[in-house]
PDB file of C-alpha atoms in Angstrom:
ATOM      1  CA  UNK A   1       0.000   0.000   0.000  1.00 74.00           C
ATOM      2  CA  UNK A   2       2.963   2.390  -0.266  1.00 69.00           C
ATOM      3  CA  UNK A   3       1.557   4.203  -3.650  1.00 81.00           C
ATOM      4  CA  UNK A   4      -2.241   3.762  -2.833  1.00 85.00           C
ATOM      5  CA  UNK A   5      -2.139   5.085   0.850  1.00 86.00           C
ATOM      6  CA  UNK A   6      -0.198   8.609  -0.478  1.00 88.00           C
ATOM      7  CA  UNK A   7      -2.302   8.592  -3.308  1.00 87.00           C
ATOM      8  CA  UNK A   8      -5.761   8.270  -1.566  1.00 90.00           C
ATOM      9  CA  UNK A   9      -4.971  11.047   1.358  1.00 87.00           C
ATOM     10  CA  UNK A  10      -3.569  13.331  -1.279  1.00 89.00           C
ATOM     11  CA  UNK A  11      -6.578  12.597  -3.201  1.00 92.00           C
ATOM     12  CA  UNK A  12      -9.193  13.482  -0.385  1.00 89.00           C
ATOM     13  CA  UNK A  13     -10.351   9.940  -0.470  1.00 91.00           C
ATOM     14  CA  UNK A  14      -8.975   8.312   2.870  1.00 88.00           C
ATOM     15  CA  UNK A  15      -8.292  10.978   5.608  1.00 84.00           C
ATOM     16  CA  UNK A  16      -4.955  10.204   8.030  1.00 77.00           C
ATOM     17  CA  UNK A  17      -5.749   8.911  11.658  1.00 78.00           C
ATOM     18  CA  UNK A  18      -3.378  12.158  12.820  1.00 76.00           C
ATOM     19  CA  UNK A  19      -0.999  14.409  11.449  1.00 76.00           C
ATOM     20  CA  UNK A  20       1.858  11.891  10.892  1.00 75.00           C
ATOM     21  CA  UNK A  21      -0.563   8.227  11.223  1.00 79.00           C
ATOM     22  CA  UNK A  22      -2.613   6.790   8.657  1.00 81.00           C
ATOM     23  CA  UNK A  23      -3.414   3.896  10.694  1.00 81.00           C
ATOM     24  CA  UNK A  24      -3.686   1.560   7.582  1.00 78.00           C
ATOM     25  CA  UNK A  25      -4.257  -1.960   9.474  1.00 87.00           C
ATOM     26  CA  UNK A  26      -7.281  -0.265  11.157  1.00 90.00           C
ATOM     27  CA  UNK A  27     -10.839  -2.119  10.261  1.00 94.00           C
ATOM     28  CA  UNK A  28     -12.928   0.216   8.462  1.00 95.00           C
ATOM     29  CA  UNK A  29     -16.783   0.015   9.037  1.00 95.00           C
ATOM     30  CA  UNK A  30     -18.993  -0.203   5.994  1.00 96.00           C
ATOM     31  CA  UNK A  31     -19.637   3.417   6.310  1.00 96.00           C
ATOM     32  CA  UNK A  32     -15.873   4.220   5.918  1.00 95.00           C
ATOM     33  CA  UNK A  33     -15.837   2.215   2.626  1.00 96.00           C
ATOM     34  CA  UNK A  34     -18.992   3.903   1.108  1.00 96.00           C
ATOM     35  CA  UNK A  35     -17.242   7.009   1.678  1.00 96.00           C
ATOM     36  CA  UNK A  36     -13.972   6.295   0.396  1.00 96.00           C
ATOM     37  CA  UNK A  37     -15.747   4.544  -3.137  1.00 96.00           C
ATOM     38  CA  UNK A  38     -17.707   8.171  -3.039  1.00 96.00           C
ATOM     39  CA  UNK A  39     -14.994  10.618  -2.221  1.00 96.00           C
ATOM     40  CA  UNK A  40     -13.091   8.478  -5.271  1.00 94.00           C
ATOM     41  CA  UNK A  41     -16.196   9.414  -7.703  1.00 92.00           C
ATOM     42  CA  UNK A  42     -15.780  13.275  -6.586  1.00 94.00           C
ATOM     43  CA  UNK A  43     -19.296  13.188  -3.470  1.00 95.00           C
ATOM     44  CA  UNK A  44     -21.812  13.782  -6.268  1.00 93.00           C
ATOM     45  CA  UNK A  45     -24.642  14.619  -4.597  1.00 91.00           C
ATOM     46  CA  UNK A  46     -27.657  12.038  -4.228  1.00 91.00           C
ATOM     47  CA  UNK A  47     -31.316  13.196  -5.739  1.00 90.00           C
ATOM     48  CA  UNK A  48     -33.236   9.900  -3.898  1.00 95.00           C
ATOM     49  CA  UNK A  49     -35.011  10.028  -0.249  1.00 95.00           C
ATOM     50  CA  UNK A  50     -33.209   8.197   2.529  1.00 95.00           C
ATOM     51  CA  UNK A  51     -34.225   4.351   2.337  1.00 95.00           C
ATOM     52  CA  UNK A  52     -32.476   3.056   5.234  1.00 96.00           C
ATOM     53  CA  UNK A  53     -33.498   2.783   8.614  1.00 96.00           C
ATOM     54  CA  UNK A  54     -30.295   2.969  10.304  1.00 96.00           C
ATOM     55  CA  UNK A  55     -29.064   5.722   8.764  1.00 96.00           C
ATOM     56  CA  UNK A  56     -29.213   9.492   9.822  1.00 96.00           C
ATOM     57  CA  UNK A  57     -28.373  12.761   7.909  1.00 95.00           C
ATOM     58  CA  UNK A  58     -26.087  13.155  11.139  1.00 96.00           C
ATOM     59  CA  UNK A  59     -24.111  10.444  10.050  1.00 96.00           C
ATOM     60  CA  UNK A  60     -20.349  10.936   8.435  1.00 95.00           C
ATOM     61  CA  UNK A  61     -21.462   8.486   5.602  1.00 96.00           C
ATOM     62  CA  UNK A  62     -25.213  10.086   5.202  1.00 97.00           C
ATOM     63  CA  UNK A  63     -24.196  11.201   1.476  1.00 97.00           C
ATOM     64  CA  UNK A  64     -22.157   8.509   0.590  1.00 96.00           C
ATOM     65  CA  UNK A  65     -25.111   5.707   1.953  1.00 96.00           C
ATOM     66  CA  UNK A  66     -27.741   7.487  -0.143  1.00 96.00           C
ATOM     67  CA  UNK A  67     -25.409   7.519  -3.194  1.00 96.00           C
ATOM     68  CA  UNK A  68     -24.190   4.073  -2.829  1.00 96.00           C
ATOM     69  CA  UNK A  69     -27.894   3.107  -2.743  1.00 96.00           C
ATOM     70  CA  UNK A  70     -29.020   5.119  -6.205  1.00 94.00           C
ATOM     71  CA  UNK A  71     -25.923   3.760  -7.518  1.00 92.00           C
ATOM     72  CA  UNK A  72     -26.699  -0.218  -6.947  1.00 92.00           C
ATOM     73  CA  UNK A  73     -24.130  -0.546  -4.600  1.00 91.00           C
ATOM     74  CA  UNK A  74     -25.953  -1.679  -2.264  1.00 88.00           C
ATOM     75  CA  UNK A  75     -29.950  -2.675  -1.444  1.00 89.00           C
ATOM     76  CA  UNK A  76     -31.832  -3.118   1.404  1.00 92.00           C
ATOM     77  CA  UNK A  77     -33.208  -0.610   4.331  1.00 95.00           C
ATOM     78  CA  UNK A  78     -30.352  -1.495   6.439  1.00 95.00           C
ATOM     79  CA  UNK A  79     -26.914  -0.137   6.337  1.00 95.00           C
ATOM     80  CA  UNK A  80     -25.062  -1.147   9.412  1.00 94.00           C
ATOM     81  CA  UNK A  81     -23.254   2.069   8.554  1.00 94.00           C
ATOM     82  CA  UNK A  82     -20.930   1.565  11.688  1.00 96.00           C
ATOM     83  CA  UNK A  83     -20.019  -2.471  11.667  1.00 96.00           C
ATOM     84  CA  UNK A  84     -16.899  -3.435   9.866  1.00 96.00           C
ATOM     85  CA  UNK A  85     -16.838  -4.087   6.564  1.00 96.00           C
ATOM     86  CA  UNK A  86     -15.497  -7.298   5.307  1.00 97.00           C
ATOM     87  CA  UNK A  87     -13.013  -7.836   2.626  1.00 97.00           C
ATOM     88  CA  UNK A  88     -15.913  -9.701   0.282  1.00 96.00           C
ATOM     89  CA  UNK A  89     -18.729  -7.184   1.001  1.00 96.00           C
ATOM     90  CA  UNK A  90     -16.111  -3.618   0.468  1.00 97.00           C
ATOM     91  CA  UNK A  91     -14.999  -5.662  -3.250  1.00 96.00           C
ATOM     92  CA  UNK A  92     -18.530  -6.640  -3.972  1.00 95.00           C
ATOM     93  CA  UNK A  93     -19.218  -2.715  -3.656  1.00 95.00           C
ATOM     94  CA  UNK A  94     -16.540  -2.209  -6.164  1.00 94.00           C
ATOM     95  CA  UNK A  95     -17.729  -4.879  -8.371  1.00 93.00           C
ATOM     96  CA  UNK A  96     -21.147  -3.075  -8.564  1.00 94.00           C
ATOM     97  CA  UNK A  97     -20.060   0.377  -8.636  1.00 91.00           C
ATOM     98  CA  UNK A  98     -18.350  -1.065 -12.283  1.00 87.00           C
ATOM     99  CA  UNK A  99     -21.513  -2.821 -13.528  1.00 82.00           C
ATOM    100  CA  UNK A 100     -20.922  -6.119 -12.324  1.00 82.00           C
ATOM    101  CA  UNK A 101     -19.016  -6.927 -14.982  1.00 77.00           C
ATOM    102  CA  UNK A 102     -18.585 -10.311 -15.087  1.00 78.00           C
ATOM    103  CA  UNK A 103     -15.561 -12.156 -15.648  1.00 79.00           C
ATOM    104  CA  UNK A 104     -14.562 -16.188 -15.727  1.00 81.00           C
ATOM    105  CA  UNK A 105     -14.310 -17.788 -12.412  1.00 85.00           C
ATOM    106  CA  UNK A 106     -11.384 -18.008 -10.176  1.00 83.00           C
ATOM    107  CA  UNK A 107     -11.073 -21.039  -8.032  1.00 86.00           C
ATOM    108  CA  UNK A 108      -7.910 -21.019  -6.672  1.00 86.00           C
ATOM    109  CA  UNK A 109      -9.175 -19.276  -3.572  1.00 94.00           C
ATOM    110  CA  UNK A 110     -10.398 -22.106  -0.957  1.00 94.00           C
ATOM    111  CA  UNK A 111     -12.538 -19.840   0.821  1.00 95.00           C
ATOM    112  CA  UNK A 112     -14.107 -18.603  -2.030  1.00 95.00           C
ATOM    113  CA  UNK A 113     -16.161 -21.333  -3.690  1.00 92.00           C
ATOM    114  CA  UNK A 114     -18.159 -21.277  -6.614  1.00 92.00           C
ATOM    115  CA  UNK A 115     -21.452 -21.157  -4.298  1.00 92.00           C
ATOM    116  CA  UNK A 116     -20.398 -18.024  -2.370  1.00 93.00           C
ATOM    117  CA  UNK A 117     -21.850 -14.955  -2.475  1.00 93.00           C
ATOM    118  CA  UNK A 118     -18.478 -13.250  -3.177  1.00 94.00           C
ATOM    119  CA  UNK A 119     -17.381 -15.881  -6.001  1.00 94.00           C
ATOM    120  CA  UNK A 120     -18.562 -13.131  -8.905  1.00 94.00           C
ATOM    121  CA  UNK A 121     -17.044 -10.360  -7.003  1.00 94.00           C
ATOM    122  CA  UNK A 122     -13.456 -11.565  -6.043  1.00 94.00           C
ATOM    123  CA  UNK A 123     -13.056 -13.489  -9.761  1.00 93.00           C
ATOM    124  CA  UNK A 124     -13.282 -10.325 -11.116  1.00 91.00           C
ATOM    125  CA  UNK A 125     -11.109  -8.362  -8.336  1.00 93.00           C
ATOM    126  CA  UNK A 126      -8.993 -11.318  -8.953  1.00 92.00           C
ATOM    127  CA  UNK A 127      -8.538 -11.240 -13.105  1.00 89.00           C
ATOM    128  CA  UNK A 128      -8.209  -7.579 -12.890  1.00 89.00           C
ATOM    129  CA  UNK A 129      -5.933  -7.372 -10.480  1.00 90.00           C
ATOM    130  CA  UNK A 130      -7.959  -4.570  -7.999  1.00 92.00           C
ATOM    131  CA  UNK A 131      -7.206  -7.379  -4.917  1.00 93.00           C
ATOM    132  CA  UNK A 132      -4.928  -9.936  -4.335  1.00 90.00           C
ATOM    133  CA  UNK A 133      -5.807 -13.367  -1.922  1.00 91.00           C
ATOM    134  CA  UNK A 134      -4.444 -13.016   1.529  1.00 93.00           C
ATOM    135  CA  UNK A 135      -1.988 -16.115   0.668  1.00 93.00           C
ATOM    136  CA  UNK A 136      -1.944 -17.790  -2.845  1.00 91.00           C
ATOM    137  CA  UNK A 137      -4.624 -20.159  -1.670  1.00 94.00           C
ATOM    138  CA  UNK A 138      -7.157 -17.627   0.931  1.00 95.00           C
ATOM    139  CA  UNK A 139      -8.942 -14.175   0.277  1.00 95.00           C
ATOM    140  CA  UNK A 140     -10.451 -13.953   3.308  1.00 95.00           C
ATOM    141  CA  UNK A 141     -13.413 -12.535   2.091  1.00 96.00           C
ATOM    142  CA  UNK A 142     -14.986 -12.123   5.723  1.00 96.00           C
ATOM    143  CA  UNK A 143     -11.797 -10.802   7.721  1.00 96.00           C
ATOM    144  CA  UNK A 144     -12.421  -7.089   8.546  1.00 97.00           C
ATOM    145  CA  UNK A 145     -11.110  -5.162   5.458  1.00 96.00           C
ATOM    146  CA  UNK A 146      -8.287  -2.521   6.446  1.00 94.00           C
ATOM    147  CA  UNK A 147      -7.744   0.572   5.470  1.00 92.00           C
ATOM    148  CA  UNK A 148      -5.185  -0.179   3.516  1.00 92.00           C
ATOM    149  CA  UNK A 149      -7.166  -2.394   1.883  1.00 94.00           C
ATOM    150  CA  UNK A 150      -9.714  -0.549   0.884  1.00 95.00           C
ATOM    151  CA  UNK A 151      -8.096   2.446  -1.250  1.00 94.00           C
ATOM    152  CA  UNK A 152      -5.111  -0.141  -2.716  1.00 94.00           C
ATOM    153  CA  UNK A 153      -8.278  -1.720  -4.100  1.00 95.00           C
ATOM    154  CA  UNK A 154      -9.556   1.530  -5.025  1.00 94.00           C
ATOM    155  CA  UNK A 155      -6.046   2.840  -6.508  1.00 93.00           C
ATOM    156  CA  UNK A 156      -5.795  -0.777  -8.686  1.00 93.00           C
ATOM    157  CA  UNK A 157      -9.239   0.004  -9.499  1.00 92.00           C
ATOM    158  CA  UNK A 158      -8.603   3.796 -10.681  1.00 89.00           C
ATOM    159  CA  UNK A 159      -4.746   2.575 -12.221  1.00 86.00           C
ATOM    160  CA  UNK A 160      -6.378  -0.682 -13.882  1.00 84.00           C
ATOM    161  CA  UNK A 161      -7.764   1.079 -17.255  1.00 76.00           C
ATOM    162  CA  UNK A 162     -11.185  -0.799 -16.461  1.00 73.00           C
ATOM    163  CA  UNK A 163     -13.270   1.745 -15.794  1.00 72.00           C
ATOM    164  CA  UNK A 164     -12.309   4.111 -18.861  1.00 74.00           C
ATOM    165  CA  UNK A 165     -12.831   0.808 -21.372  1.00 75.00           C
ATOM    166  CA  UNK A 166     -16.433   0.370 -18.906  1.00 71.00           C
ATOM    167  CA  UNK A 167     -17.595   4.156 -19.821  1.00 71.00           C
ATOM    168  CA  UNK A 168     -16.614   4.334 -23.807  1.00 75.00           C
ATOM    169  CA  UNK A 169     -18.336   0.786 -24.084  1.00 70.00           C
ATOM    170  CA  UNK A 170     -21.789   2.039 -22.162  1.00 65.00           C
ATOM    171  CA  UNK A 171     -21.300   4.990 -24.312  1.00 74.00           C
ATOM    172  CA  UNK A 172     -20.871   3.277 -27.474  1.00 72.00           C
ATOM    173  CA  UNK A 173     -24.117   1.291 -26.404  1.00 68.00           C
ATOM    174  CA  UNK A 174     -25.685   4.009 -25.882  1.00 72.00           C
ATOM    175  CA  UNK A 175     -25.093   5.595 -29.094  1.00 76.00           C
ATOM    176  CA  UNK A 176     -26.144   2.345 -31.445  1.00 74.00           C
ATOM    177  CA  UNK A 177     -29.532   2.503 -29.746  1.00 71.00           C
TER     178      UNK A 177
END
């Protein structure tokens, strides 16, 4: 995380622990990752009327909950804004945020099987190199994801070319309709 960490702070993604700390092994909450995937996209602001329960406009991740939720990146009417976020759930938000794209599996994770609810998720983290297993065999898709993590997968993410190829193909779509 030596280029991502630098890059996110300097960015206005990920905001240091202190002056001199970024405290990247700390856990971030799901709220923390929401924000970081909506600081990344520039904190557009949301048009839609709060659909969670848990969730308060007094809440650090009140904008980034409400645009997570217009965006698809998550559903349901509640957050758990404040719980950590696991390693599965913060790339399944990525995964979404770029369409779901999906990609051929990748088994060599043992923790990961074809039946899991992260399987779509990490193969594509995994064949486009936004996250890496935990050891050649793990991901550890429901350890608490650092903050580390979470804006390396972010930077890979941003550095990976993926979403520029995503946005000329839904525009090229869009234009032989």
């Amino acid at each position: 995380f030596a280029l991502s960490v630098p890059w996110a702070v300097e960015k206005g993604i990920a905001k240091p622990s202190s002056k001199t700390k970024f405290s990247p092994n700390e856990p971030c909450t799901r709220g923390q990752v929401l924000t970081y995937i909506y600081r990344w996209n520039g904190s557009p602001k949301s048009s839609i009327k709060n659909p969670f329960k848990d969730v308060k406009p007094s809440d650090s991740f009140y904008n980034a909950a409400l645009w997570a939720y217009e965006k698809g990146l998550f559903k349901g009417s509640t957050l758990n804004g404040n719980a950590p976020c696991t390693r599965g759930d913060a790339i399944e938000f990525l995964w979404k945020y770029a369409n779901s794209y999906p990609m051929n599996p990748a088994d060599n994770f043992t923790d990961v099987p074809r039946t899991s609810k992260y399987h779509s998720a990490v193969s594509w983290a995994y064949w486009m190199r936004i996250a890496t297993g935990t050891t050649q065999t793990t991901f550890e898709p429901d350890s608490d994801c650092t903050k580390a993590q979470i804006v390396t997968f972010i930077y890979n993410l941003e550095h990976s070319h993926f979403m520029d190829w995503l946005k000329m193909s839904l525009e090229s779509a869009r234009q032989s309709e």
